Amino acid sequence: MAIYREKDIFERRNAASDAKKALLERFKQRPAEDDPRVLARKAEREAILAARAEREAEKARLKQEKLAREAAERAEAERIAAEQARIREAEEAERIAAELALEAERKAKRDARYAARKARGGRLPPGFSGR
């Protein structure tokens, strides 16, 4: 069985110092800004960003076209609905006018029958003298 031994202050200090040195070495090994690999990666990132911006612009253009097309379709549908409503109103007005004319014709016939019956002294309802 392994015996657990706690590190003393000196070992912890040396470990921290070694970690800082390793971090500094890694930073120093980093290539400079004018290194061809760094420039190539930077150019690649810029190309990716440019392509992304181009895709987003195309997407925005397509969205605007879709919105314009939908607005035109909505306007056409509204125009058709308004035309159909106008036609329905005209048909309803014609139907009402025809119904009123028919009712007036029936009333005129009824009045003519009543006047003819009255003129010939025809049958009167009981209790009605007519004078």
mmCIF file with all atom_site columns, C-alpha atoms in Angstrom:
data_model
loop_
_atom_site.group_PDB
_atom_site.id
_atom_site.type_symbol
_atom_site.label_atom_id
_atom_site.label_alt_id
_atom_site.label_comp_id
_atom_site.label_asym_id
_atom_site.label_entity_id
_atom_site.label_seq_id
_atom_site.pdbx_PDB_ins_code
_atom_site.Cartn_x
_atom_site.Cartn_y
_atom_site.Cartn_z
_atom_site.occupancy
_atom_site.B_iso_or_equiv
_atom_site.pdbx_formal_charge
_atom_site.auth_seq_id
_atom_site.auth_comp_id
_atom_site.auth_asym_id
_atom_site.auth_atom_id
_atom_site.pdbx_PDB_model_num
ATOM 1   C CA . MET A 1 1   ? 0.000    0.000  0.000   1.00 0.00 ? 1   MET A CA 1
ATOM 2   C CA . ALA A 1 2   ? 1.355    3.404  -0.956  1.00 0.00 ? 2   ALA A CA 1
ATOM 3   C CA . ILE A 1 3   ? 2.024    5.865  1.752   1.00 0.00 ? 3   ILE A CA 1
ATOM 4   C CA . TYR A 1 4   ? 0.528    9.307  1.187   1.00 0.00 ? 4   TYR A CA 1
ATOM 5   C CA . ARG A 1 5   ? 3.097    11.976 1.718   1.00 0.00 ? 5   ARG A CA 1
ATOM 6   C CA . GLU A 1 6   ? 2.010    15.611 1.807   1.00 0.00 ? 6   GLU A CA 1
ATOM 7   C CA . LYS A 1 7   ? 4.174    18.032 -0.169  1.00 0.00 ? 7   LYS A CA 1
ATOM 8   C CA . ASP A 1 8   ? 5.942    20.639 1.835   1.00 0.00 ? 8   ASP A CA 1
ATOM 9   C CA . ILE A 1 9   ? 6.071    24.333 1.034   1.00 0.00 ? 9   ILE A CA 1
ATOM 10  C CA . PHE A 1 10  ? 9.333    24.076 -0.921  1.00 0.00 ? 10  PHE A CA 1
ATOM 11  C CA . GLU A 1 11  ? 8.032    21.406 -3.272  1.00 0.00 ? 11  GLU A CA 1
ATOM 12  C CA . ARG A 1 12  ? 4.856    23.403 -3.939  1.00 0.00 ? 12  ARG A CA 1
ATOM 13  C CA . ARG A 1 13  ? 6.906    26.565 -4.573  1.00 0.00 ? 13  ARG A CA 1
ATOM 14  C CA . ASN A 1 14  ? 9.227    24.733 -7.002  1.00 0.00 ? 14  ASN A CA 1
ATOM 15  C CA . ALA A 1 15  ? 6.237    23.177 -8.840  1.00 0.00 ? 15  ALA A CA 1
ATOM 16  C CA . ALA A 1 16  ? 4.626    26.611 -9.238  1.00 0.00 ? 16  ALA A CA 1
ATOM 17  C CA . SER A 1 17  ? 7.901    28.087 -10.469 1.00 0.00 ? 17  SER A CA 1
ATOM 18  C CA . ASP A 1 18  ? 8.316    25.250 -13.007 1.00 0.00 ? 18  ASP A CA 1
ATOM 19  C CA . ALA A 1 19  ? 4.764    25.766 -14.268 1.00 0.00 ? 19  ALA A CA 1
ATOM 20  C CA . LYS A 1 20  ? 5.411    29.493 -14.755 1.00 0.00 ? 20  LYS A CA 1
ATOM 21  C CA . LYS A 1 21  ? 8.647    28.741 -16.656 1.00 0.00 ? 21  LYS A CA 1
ATOM 22  C CA . ALA A 1 22  ? 6.849    26.258 -18.919 1.00 0.00 ? 22  ALA A CA 1
ATOM 23  C CA . LEU A 1 23  ? 4.146    28.828 -19.627 1.00 0.00 ? 23  LEU A CA 1
ATOM 24  C CA . LEU A 1 24  ? 6.768    31.457 -20.458 1.00 0.00 ? 24  LEU A CA 1
ATOM 25  C CA . GLU A 1 25  ? 8.562    29.023 -22.799 1.00 0.00 ? 25  GLU A CA 1
ATOM 26  C CA . ARG A 1 26  ? 5.323    28.249 -24.602 1.00 0.00 ? 26  ARG A CA 1
ATOM 27  C CA . PHE A 1 27  ? 4.688    31.975 -25.015 1.00 0.00 ? 27  PHE A CA 1
ATOM 28  C CA . LYS A 1 28  ? 8.192    32.550 -26.374 1.00 0.00 ? 28  LYS A CA 1
ATOM 29  C CA . GLN A 1 29  ? 7.820    29.687 -28.875 1.00 0.00 ? 29  GLN A CA 1
ATOM 30  C CA . ARG A 1 30  ? 4.710    31.291 -30.322 1.00 0.00 ? 30  ARG A CA 1
ATOM 31  C CA . PRO A 1 31  ? 5.403    32.462 -33.902 1.00 0.00 ? 31  PRO A CA 1
ATOM 32  C CA . ALA A 1 32  ? 5.699    36.177 -34.649 1.00 0.00 ? 32  ALA A CA 1
ATOM 33  C CA . GLU A 1 33  ? 2.994    38.174 -36.466 1.00 0.00 ? 33  GLU A CA 1
ATOM 34  C CA . ASP A 1 34  ? 4.981    38.200 -39.718 1.00 0.00 ? 34  ASP A CA 1
ATOM 35  C CA . ASP A 1 35  ? 5.474    34.418 -39.729 1.00 0.00 ? 35  ASP A CA 1
ATOM 36  C CA . PRO A 1 36  ? 4.081    32.809 -42.932 1.00 0.00 ? 36  PRO A CA 1
ATOM 37  C CA . ARG A 1 37  ? 2.009    30.280 -40.971 1.00 0.00 ? 37  ARG A CA 1
ATOM 38  C CA . VAL A 1 38  ? 0.409    33.053 -38.912 1.00 0.00 ? 38  VAL A CA 1
ATOM 39  C CA . LEU A 1 39  ? -0.259   35.103 -42.039 1.00 0.00 ? 39  LEU A CA 1
ATOM 40  C CA . ALA A 1 40  ? -1.750   32.065 -43.792 1.00 0.00 ? 40  ALA A CA 1
ATOM 41  C CA . ARG A 1 41  ? -4.084   31.342 -40.844 1.00 0.00 ? 41  ARG A CA 1
ATOM 42  C CA . LYS A 1 42  ? -5.073   35.004 -40.685 1.00 0.00 ? 42  LYS A CA 1
ATOM 43  C CA . ALA A 1 43  ? -5.837   35.053 -44.426 1.00 0.00 ? 43  ALA A CA 1
ATOM 44  C CA . GLU A 1 44  ? -7.857   31.844 -44.057 1.00 0.00 ? 44  GLU A CA 1
ATOM 45  C CA . ARG A 1 45  ? -9.896   33.354 -41.207 1.00 0.00 ? 45  ARG A CA 1
ATOM 46  C CA . GLU A 1 46  ? -10.516  36.501 -43.260 1.00 0.00 ? 46  GLU A CA 1
ATOM 47  C CA . ALA A 1 47  ? -11.650  34.388 -46.219 1.00 0.00 ? 47  ALA A CA 1
ATOM 48  C CA . ILE A 1 48  ? -14.033  32.489 -43.959 1.00 0.00 ? 48  ILE A CA 1
ATOM 49  C CA . LEU A 1 49  ? -15.405  35.756 -42.548 1.00 0.00 ? 49  LEU A CA 1
ATOM 50  C CA . ALA A 1 50  ? -15.821  37.187 -46.066 1.00 0.00 ? 50  ALA A CA 1
ATOM 51  C CA . ALA A 1 51  ? -17.645  34.048 -47.217 1.00 0.00 ? 51  ALA A CA 1
ATOM 52  C CA . ARG A 1 52  ? -19.885  34.186 -44.149 1.00 0.00 ? 52  ARG A CA 1
ATOM 53  C CA . ALA A 1 53  ? -20.684  37.855 -44.788 1.00 0.00 ? 53  ALA A CA 1
ATOM 54  C CA . GLU A 1 54  ? -21.471  37.035 -48.422 1.00 0.00 ? 54  GLU A CA 1
ATOM 55  C CA . ARG A 1 55  ? -23.802  34.180 -47.362 1.00 0.00 ? 55  ARG A CA 1
ATOM 56  C CA . GLU A 1 56  ? -25.544  36.444 -44.854 1.00 0.00 ? 56  GLU A CA 1
ATOM 57  C CA . ALA A 1 57  ? -25.986  39.162 -47.489 1.00 0.00 ? 57  ALA A CA 1
ATOM 58  C CA . GLU A 1 58  ? -27.449  36.606 -49.920 1.00 0.00 ? 58  GLU A CA 1
ATOM 59  C CA . LYS A 1 59  ? -29.730  35.296 -47.184 1.00 0.00 ? 59  LYS A CA 1
ATOM 60  C CA . ALA A 1 60  ? -30.901  38.839 -46.387 1.00 0.00 ? 60  ALA A CA 1
ATOM 61  C CA . ARG A 1 61  ? -31.512  39.536 -50.092 1.00 0.00 ? 61  ARG A CA 1
ATOM 62  C CA . LEU A 1 62  ? -33.548  36.332 -50.452 1.00 0.00 ? 62  LEU A CA 1
ATOM 63  C CA . LYS A 1 63  ? -35.534  37.219 -47.349 1.00 0.00 ? 63  LYS A CA 1
ATOM 64  C CA . GLN A 1 64  ? -36.303  40.692 -48.756 1.00 0.00 ? 64  GLN A CA 1
ATOM 65  C CA . GLU A 1 65  ? -37.392  39.156 -52.062 1.00 0.00 ? 65  GLU A CA 1
ATOM 66  C CA . LYS A 1 66  ? -39.625  36.701 -50.202 1.00 0.00 ? 66  LYS A CA 1
ATOM 67  C CA . LEU A 1 67  ? -41.176  39.502 -48.144 1.00 0.00 ? 67  LEU A CA 1
ATOM 68  C CA . ALA A 1 68  ? -41.776  41.585 -51.287 1.00 0.00 ? 68  ALA A CA 1
ATOM 69  C CA . ARG A 1 69  ? -43.323  38.583 -53.068 1.00 0.00 ? 69  ARG A CA 1
ATOM 70  C CA . GLU A 1 70  ? -45.563  37.838 -50.075 1.00 0.00 ? 70  GLU A CA 1
ATOM 71  C CA . ALA A 1 71  ? -46.620  41.495 -49.879 1.00 0.00 ? 71  ALA A CA 1
ATOM 72  C CA . ALA A 1 72  ? -47.507  41.460 -53.591 1.00 0.00 ? 72  ALA A CA 1
ATOM 73  C CA . GLU A 1 73  ? -49.468  38.220 -53.152 1.00 0.00 ? 73  GLU A CA 1
ATOM 74  C CA . ARG A 1 74  ? -51.288  39.692 -50.135 1.00 0.00 ? 74  ARG A CA 1
ATOM 75  C CA . ALA A 1 75  ? -52.142  42.839 -52.091 1.00 0.00 ? 75  ALA A CA 1
ATOM 76  C CA . GLU A 1 76  ? -53.444  40.729 -54.996 1.00 0.00 ? 76  GLU A CA 1
ATOM 77  C CA . ALA A 1 77  ? -55.511  38.591 -52.611 1.00 0.00 ? 77  ALA A CA 1
ATOM 78  C CA . GLU A 1 78  ? -56.943  41.723 -50.989 1.00 0.00 ? 78  GLU A CA 1
ATOM 79  C CA . ARG A 1 79  ? -57.771  43.171 -54.407 1.00 0.00 ? 79  ARG A CA 1
ATOM 80  C CA . ILE A 1 80  ? -59.524  39.939 -55.419 1.00 0.00 ? 80  ILE A CA 1
ATOM 81  C CA . ALA A 1 81  ? -61.404  39.828 -52.093 1.00 0.00 ? 81  ALA A CA 1
ATOM 82  C CA . ALA A 1 82  ? -62.501  43.453 -52.535 1.00 0.00 ? 82  ALA A CA 1
ATOM 83  C CA . GLU A 1 83  ? -63.666  42.707 -56.092 1.00 0.00 ? 83  GLU A CA 1
ATOM 84  C CA . GLN A 1 84  ? -65.599  39.650 -54.908 1.00 0.00 ? 84  GLN A CA 1
ATOM 85  C CA . ALA A 1 85  ? -67.150  41.678 -52.069 1.00 0.00 ? 85  ALA A CA 1
ATOM 86  C CA . ARG A 1 86  ? -68.203  44.361 -54.556 1.00 0.00 ? 86  ARG A CA 1
ATOM 87  C CA . ILE A 1 87  ? -69.732  41.695 -56.817 1.00 0.00 ? 87  ILE A CA 1
ATOM 88  C CA . ARG A 1 88  ? -71.567  40.133 -53.847 1.00 0.00 ? 88  ARG A CA 1
ATOM 89  C CA . GLU A 1 89  ? -72.886  43.551 -52.798 1.00 0.00 ? 89  GLU A CA 1
ATOM 90  C CA . ALA A 1 90  ? -74.084  44.239 -56.337 1.00 0.00 ? 90  ALA A CA 1
ATOM 91  C CA . GLU A 1 91  ? -75.785  40.827 -56.526 1.00 0.00 ? 91  GLU A CA 1
ATOM 92  C CA . GLU A 1 92  ? -77.393  41.400 -53.126 1.00 0.00 ? 92  GLU A CA 1
ATOM 93  C CA . ALA A 1 93  ? -78.616  44.836 -54.226 1.00 0.00 ? 93  ALA A CA 1
ATOM 94  C CA . GLU A 1 94  ? -80.049  43.302 -57.433 1.00 0.00 ? 94  GLU A CA 1
ATOM 95  C CA . ARG A 1 95  ? -81.728  40.531 -55.421 1.00 0.00 ? 95  ARG A CA 1
ATOM 96  C CA . ILE A 1 96  ? -83.255  43.043 -53.006 1.00 0.00 ? 96  ILE A CA 1
ATOM 97  C CA . ALA A 1 97  ? -84.399  45.249 -55.881 1.00 0.00 ? 97  ALA A CA 1
ATOM 98  C CA . ALA A 1 98  ? -85.973  42.245 -57.632 1.00 0.00 ? 98  ALA A CA 1
ATOM 99  C CA . GLU A 1 99  ? -87.644  41.167 -54.383 1.00 0.00 ? 99  GLU A CA 1
ATOM 100 C CA . LEU A 1 100 ? -89.009  44.683 -53.818 1.00 0.00 ? 100 LEU A CA 1
ATOM 101 C CA . ALA A 1 101 ? -90.246  44.856 -57.401 1.00 0.00 ? 101 ALA A CA 1
ATOM 102 C CA . LEU A 1 102 ? -91.943  41.469 -57.024 1.00 0.00 ? 102 LEU A CA 1
ATOM 103 C CA . GLU A 1 103 ? -93.521  42.555 -53.745 1.00 0.00 ? 103 GLU A CA 1
ATOM 104 C CA . ALA A 1 104 ? -94.706  45.808 -55.367 1.00 0.00 ? 104 ALA A CA 1
ATOM 105 C CA . GLU A 1 105 ? -96.157  43.809 -58.268 1.00 0.00 ? 105 GLU A CA 1
ATOM 106 C CA . ARG A 1 106 ? -97.987  41.475 -55.865 1.00 0.00 ? 106 ARG A CA 1
ATOM 107 C CA . LYS A 1 107 ? -99.335  44.462 -53.935 1.00 0.00 ? 107 LYS A CA 1
ATOM 108 C CA . ALA A 1 108 ? -100.477 46.113 -57.162 1.00 0.00 ? 108 ALA A CA 1
ATOM 109 C CA . LYS A 1 109 ? -102.288 42.897 -58.208 1.00 0.00 ? 109 LYS A CA 1
ATOM 110 C CA . ARG A 1 110 ? -103.847 42.558 -54.759 1.00 0.00 ? 110 ARG A CA 1
ATOM 111 C CA . ASP A 1 111 ? -104.958 46.190 -54.807 1.00 0.00 ? 111 ASP A CA 1
ATOM 112 C CA . ALA A 1 112 ? -106.354 45.768 -58.318 1.00 0.00 ? 112 ALA A CA 1
ATOM 113 C CA . ARG A 1 113 ? -108.308 42.686 -57.213 1.00 0.00 ? 113 ARG A CA 1
ATOM 114 C CA . TYR A 1 114 ? -109.624 44.532 -54.189 1.00 0.00 ? 114 TYR A CA 1
ATOM 115 C CA . ALA A 1 115 ? -110.591 47.565 -56.287 1.00 0.00 ? 115 ALA A CA 1
ATOM 116 C CA . ALA A 1 116 ? -112.322 45.313 -58.870 1.00 0.00 ? 116 ALA A CA 1
ATOM 117 C CA . ARG A 1 117 ? -114.235 43.509 -56.126 1.00 0.00 ? 117 ARG A CA 1
ATOM 118 C CA . LYS A 1 118 ? -115.222 46.811 -54.588 1.00 0.00 ? 118 LYS A CA 1
ATOM 119 C CA . ALA A 1 119 ? -116.277 48.186 -57.992 1.00 0.00 ? 119 ALA A CA 1
ATOM 120 C CA . ARG A 1 120 ? -118.553 45.267 -58.759 1.00 0.00 ? 120 ARG A CA 1
ATOM 121 C CA . GLY A 1 121 ? -120.069 45.412 -55.276 1.00 0.00 ? 121 GLY A CA 1
ATOM 122 C CA . GLY A 1 122 ? -118.913 41.959 -54.539 1.00 0.00 ? 122 GLY A CA 1
ATOM 123 C CA . ARG A 1 123 ? -118.729 40.088 -51.383 1.00 0.00 ? 123 ARG A CA 1
ATOM 124 C CA . LEU A 1 124 ? -117.824 42.123 -48.338 1.00 0.00 ? 124 LEU A CA 1
ATOM 125 C CA . PRO A 1 125 ? -116.770 40.783 -45.015 1.00 0.00 ? 125 PRO A CA 1
ATOM 126 C CA . PRO A 1 126 ? -119.552 40.518 -42.434 1.00 0.00 ? 126 PRO A CA 1
ATOM 127 C CA . GLY A 1 127 ? -120.146 43.764 -40.569 1.00 0.00 ? 127 GLY A CA 1
ATOM 128 C CA . PHE A 1 128 ? -118.381 45.792 -43.280 1.00 0.00 ? 128 PHE A CA 1
ATOM 129 C CA . SER A 1 129 ? -120.623 48.245 -45.062 1.00 0.00 ? 129 SER A CA 1
ATOM 130 C CA . GLY A 1 130 ? -117.961 49.629 -47.359 1.00 0.00 ? 130 GLY A CA 1
ATOM 131 C CA . ARG A 1 131 ? -119.156 53.204 -47.043 1.00 0.00 ? 131 ARG A CA 1
#
